[in-house]
């Protein structure tokens, strides 16, 4: 798999405090990569290092195939913490100002505002903007220069439900229609789950886990887990395949398996017992997304 960003045992120490402790993440091309963690977990520090706003204390990272090179950041857009916009300027004036500041070639600023859903706000002073409109303008500024990779720190914080929805749809469009790769930090799991294709969980400056959306969906999908006595697993597999031919299942151990469909546990138990399979345990598996992340954070050994 190709990665747009890899960090290699990235660390950051402030005095006696370790903020990042040997973190190695891998952001695939074409992805929306979600950073999950509590406040103070190290998410913002990681983003600031990649954006060149803070120096790492140990080892390195590879961005767009290059190691720690400032020049490659011309292909990087960022919105870290709150948008740095000038409220006495209009949206278009802000975009023109930052284009000059960054030394960028002339760009269709009206098109940028259209991309972020602010095409009707170009001549309005930023002081009159709602929080959501300011976030949109901040993202538009981060898109100056057509970056391949966009890094956003808590872009939906403080937004009302309509604003959250609009920002999410805008980011989906940037990724799917314009091919922009996005790293997004958020503690709003329900929204991140609707958006991200890959995840990293960070806690106390350590990487707890890194996984794809497919892995998450699989872990949280509804289904039934069956445990049988030693020597009965093969018989259980054969019977389940004959009774439920379209049901996907996974062998968890030499005594247990999980079926990824809503099946009546009582019916399954009766069927197995009638066919001489000795069942030790059987129960529904229906973990929600929030419980999955909380369990990871509460249990977590660093990887």
Short mmCIF file of C-alpha atoms in Angstrom, two decimals, residues 5-200:
data_model
loop_
_atom_site.label_atom_id
_atom_site.label_comp_id
_atom_site.label_asym_id
_atom_site.label_seq_id
_atom_site.Cartn_x
_atom_site.Cartn_y
_atom_site.Cartn_z
CA UNK A 5 2.52 10.16 5.32
CA UNK A 6 4.49 7.81 7.55
CA UNK A 7 5.85 8.78 10.95
CA UNK A 8 8.69 6.67 12.26
CA UNK A 9 8.84 6.51 16.06
CA UNK A 10 7.99 10.20 16.22
CA UNK A 11 8.55 11.73 19.65
CA UNK A 12 8.22 15.16 21.23
CA UNK A 13 9.40 16.16 24.69
CA UNK A 14 8.74 19.47 26.43
CA UNK A 15 11.10 19.65 29.40
CA UNK A 16 10.32 16.59 31.50
CA UNK A 17 7.00 15.90 29.76
CA UNK A 18 6.76 13.45 26.85
CA UNK A 19 3.93 14.64 24.59
CA UNK A 20 4.52 12.09 21.80
CA UNK A 21 6.16 8.76 22.58
CA UNK A 22 7.52 6.87 19.53
CA UNK A 23 4.39 7.21 17.38
CA UNK A 24 4.37 5.46 13.99
CA UNK A 25 1.32 6.06 11.81
CA UNK A 26 0.62 5.35 8.13
CA UNK A 27 -1.77 7.55 6.12
CA UNK A 28 -2.79 5.81 2.86
CA UNK A 29 -3.25 7.67 -0.40
CA UNK A 30 -6.88 8.53 -1.22
CA UNK A 31 -7.83 8.24 2.46
CA UNK A 32 -9.60 10.32 5.08
CA UNK A 33 -7.51 9.51 8.15
CA UNK A 34 -9.11 10.04 11.56
CA UNK A 35 -7.03 10.79 14.65
CA UNK A 36 -8.96 9.81 17.76
CA UNK A 37 -8.01 10.69 21.31
CA UNK A 38 -8.90 12.66 24.41
CA UNK A 39 -7.96 16.32 24.79
CA UNK A 40 -4.22 16.45 25.47
CA UNK A 41 -3.57 13.03 23.90
CA UNK A 42 -1.00 14.44 21.45
CA UNK A 43 -3.11 14.77 18.29
CA UNK A 44 -2.48 18.47 17.77
CA UNK A 45 1.24 18.12 18.50
CA UNK A 46 1.51 15.38 15.89
CA UNK A 47 -0.23 17.58 13.33
CA UNK A 48 1.92 20.59 14.18
CA UNK A 49 5.10 18.56 13.65
CA UNK A 50 3.95 17.30 10.25
CA UNK A 51 2.97 20.85 9.26
CA UNK A 52 6.40 22.18 10.30
CA UNK A 53 5.00 24.32 13.13
CA UNK A 54 6.83 22.35 15.84
CA UNK A 55 10.09 20.40 15.71
CA UNK A 56 10.12 16.72 16.62
CA UNK A 57 12.47 15.55 19.40
CA UNK A 58 13.31 12.16 17.97
CA UNK A 59 13.41 10.30 14.64
CA UNK A 60 11.49 11.41 11.57
CA UNK A 61 8.57 11.17 9.21
CA UNK A 62 8.10 10.77 5.47
CA UNK A 63 5.67 13.10 3.71
CA UNK A 64 4.84 12.63 0.03
CA UNK A 65 7.82 10.30 -0.24
CA UNK A 66 10.33 12.79 1.21
CA UNK A 67 11.88 12.94 4.67
CA UNK A 68 11.50 16.10 6.78
CA UNK A 69 11.78 18.46 3.81
CA UNK A 70 10.21 21.89 4.13
CA UNK A 71 9.76 22.22 0.35
CA UNK A 72 7.31 19.34 0.24
CA UNK A 73 4.92 21.27 2.48
CA UNK A 74 3.89 23.33 -0.52
CA UNK A 75 1.68 20.31 -1.23
CA UNK A 76 0.18 20.52 2.26
CA UNK A 77 -2.83 22.49 3.48
CA UNK A 78 -3.59 22.93 7.16
CA UNK A 79 -6.11 24.25 9.64
CA UNK A 80 -4.70 23.77 13.14
CA UNK A 81 -6.92 24.88 16.01
CA UNK A 82 -9.01 27.95 15.03
CA UNK A 83 -8.94 29.64 11.59
CA UNK A 84 -6.46 32.52 11.34
CA UNK A 85 -8.61 34.94 9.36
CA UNK A 86 -8.87 38.73 9.31
CA UNK A 87 -12.36 39.69 10.40
CA UNK A 88 -12.27 43.20 8.89
CA UNK A 89 -11.77 41.62 5.43
CA UNK A 90 -14.28 39.84 3.24
CA UNK A 91 -13.89 36.16 2.40
CA UNK A 92 -12.42 37.04 -1.01
CA UNK A 93 -10.05 39.60 0.50
CA UNK A 94 -8.81 37.00 2.98
CA UNK A 95 -8.11 34.54 0.16
CA UNK A 96 -6.29 37.17 -1.91
CA UNK A 97 -4.23 38.27 1.09
CA UNK A 98 -3.12 34.74 1.98
CA UNK A 99 -2.36 33.96 -1.67
CA UNK A 100 0.07 36.91 -1.72
CA UNK A 101 1.46 35.96 1.69
CA UNK A 102 2.18 32.40 0.55
CA UNK A 103 3.63 33.58 -2.77
CA UNK A 104 1.10 31.59 -4.77
CA UNK A 105 0.15 32.02 -8.39
CA UNK A 106 -3.22 33.62 -9.04
CA UNK A 107 -6.06 31.24 -8.30
CA UNK A 108 -9.80 31.22 -8.84
CA UNK A 109 -10.87 32.30 -5.35
CA UNK A 110 -14.54 32.17 -6.32
CA UNK A 111 -14.04 28.49 -7.18
CA UNK A 112 -12.45 27.87 -3.77
CA UNK A 113 -15.43 29.43 -2.01
CA UNK A 114 -17.72 27.27 -4.11
CA UNK A 115 -15.75 24.15 -3.14
CA UNK A 116 -16.33 24.86 0.57
CA UNK A 117 -19.96 25.88 0.11
CA UNK A 118 -19.43 29.62 0.73
CA UNK A 119 -20.01 30.94 -2.78
CA UNK A 120 -22.57 33.48 -1.51
CA UNK A 121 -20.29 34.89 1.21
CA UNK A 122 -17.44 36.27 -0.90
CA UNK A 123 -18.23 39.96 -0.30
CA UNK A 124 -19.32 39.63 3.31
CA UNK A 125 -17.00 40.74 6.13
CA UNK A 126 -15.65 37.81 8.14
CA UNK A 127 -16.78 39.57 11.34
CA UNK A 128 -20.35 38.79 10.27
CA UNK A 129 -19.66 35.08 9.78
CA UNK A 130 -21.05 32.30 11.93
CA UNK A 131 -18.56 29.85 13.43
CA UNK A 132 -19.34 27.39 10.65
CA UNK A 133 -18.70 30.00 7.96
CA UNK A 134 -15.37 30.88 9.58
CA UNK A 135 -14.44 27.20 9.56
CA UNK A 136 -15.32 27.03 5.87
CA UNK A 137 -13.18 30.07 5.11
CA UNK A 138 -10.32 28.58 7.12
CA UNK A 139 -10.56 25.40 5.06
CA UNK A 140 -10.70 27.46 1.83
CA UNK A 141 -7.47 29.20 2.89
CA UNK A 142 -5.90 25.82 3.60
CA UNK A 143 -6.81 24.77 0.03
CA UNK A 144 -4.85 27.62 -1.57
CA UNK A 145 -2.24 26.16 -3.89
CA UNK A 146 -4.29 22.99 -4.50
CA UNK A 147 -2.64 20.83 -1.80
CA UNK A 148 -2.58 17.06 -2.14
CA UNK A 149 -2.90 16.61 1.62
CA UNK A 150 -5.15 18.53 4.02
CA UNK A 151 -4.64 18.46 7.81
CA UNK A 152 -7.56 19.61 9.97
CA UNK A 153 -7.63 19.84 13.75
CA UNK A 154 -11.16 19.60 15.24
CA UNK A 155 -12.85 21.37 12.28
CA UNK A 156 -16.39 20.73 13.58
CA UNK A 157 -15.88 21.88 17.17
CA UNK A 158 -18.63 24.23 18.30
CA UNK A 159 -20.78 23.83 15.19
CA UNK A 160 -24.53 23.30 15.26
CA UNK A 161 -25.89 20.07 13.70
CA UNK A 162 -26.49 21.74 10.33
CA UNK A 163 -22.94 23.13 10.29
CA UNK A 164 -21.48 19.74 11.22
CA UNK A 165 -23.39 18.08 8.39
CA UNK A 166 -22.32 20.71 5.86
CA UNK A 167 -18.63 20.50 6.82
CA UNK A 168 -18.76 16.70 6.61
CA UNK A 169 -20.34 16.73 3.14
CA UNK A 170 -17.80 19.31 2.00
CA UNK A 171 -14.86 17.16 3.17
CA UNK A 172 -16.37 14.10 1.47
CA UNK A 173 -16.57 16.09 -1.78
CA UNK A 174 -12.97 17.29 -1.46
CA UNK A 175 -11.80 13.71 -1.00
CA UNK A 176 -13.98 11.95 -3.56
CA UNK A 177 -14.35 14.58 -6.26
CA UNK A 178 -11.06 16.47 -6.00
CA UNK A 179 -8.87 13.65 -4.66
CA UNK A 180 -7.70 15.57 -1.59
CA UNK A 181 -6.27 13.32 1.13
CA UNK A 182 -7.41 14.45 4.56
CA UNK A 183 -6.14 13.91 8.09
CA UNK A 184 -8.73 15.01 10.63
CA UNK A 185 -8.53 15.04 14.42
CA UNK A 186 -11.81 14.88 16.29
CA UNK A 187 -13.29 13.52 19.50
CA UNK A 188 -16.82 13.48 18.00
CA UNK A 189 -16.81 9.78 17.17
CA UNK A 190 -20.23 9.62 15.54
CA UNK A 191 -19.20 12.17 12.91
CA UNK A 192 -15.70 10.81 12.41
CA UNK A 193 -17.16 7.36 11.77
CA UNK A 194 -19.30 8.78 8.94
CA UNK A 195 -16.24 10.33 7.30
CA UNK A 196 -12.99 8.47 7.94
CA UNK A 197 -11.62 5.53 5.94
CA UNK A 198 -8.74 4.85 8.36
CA UNK A 199 -8.07 5.55 12.02
CA UNK A 200 -5.36 5.97 14.64
#
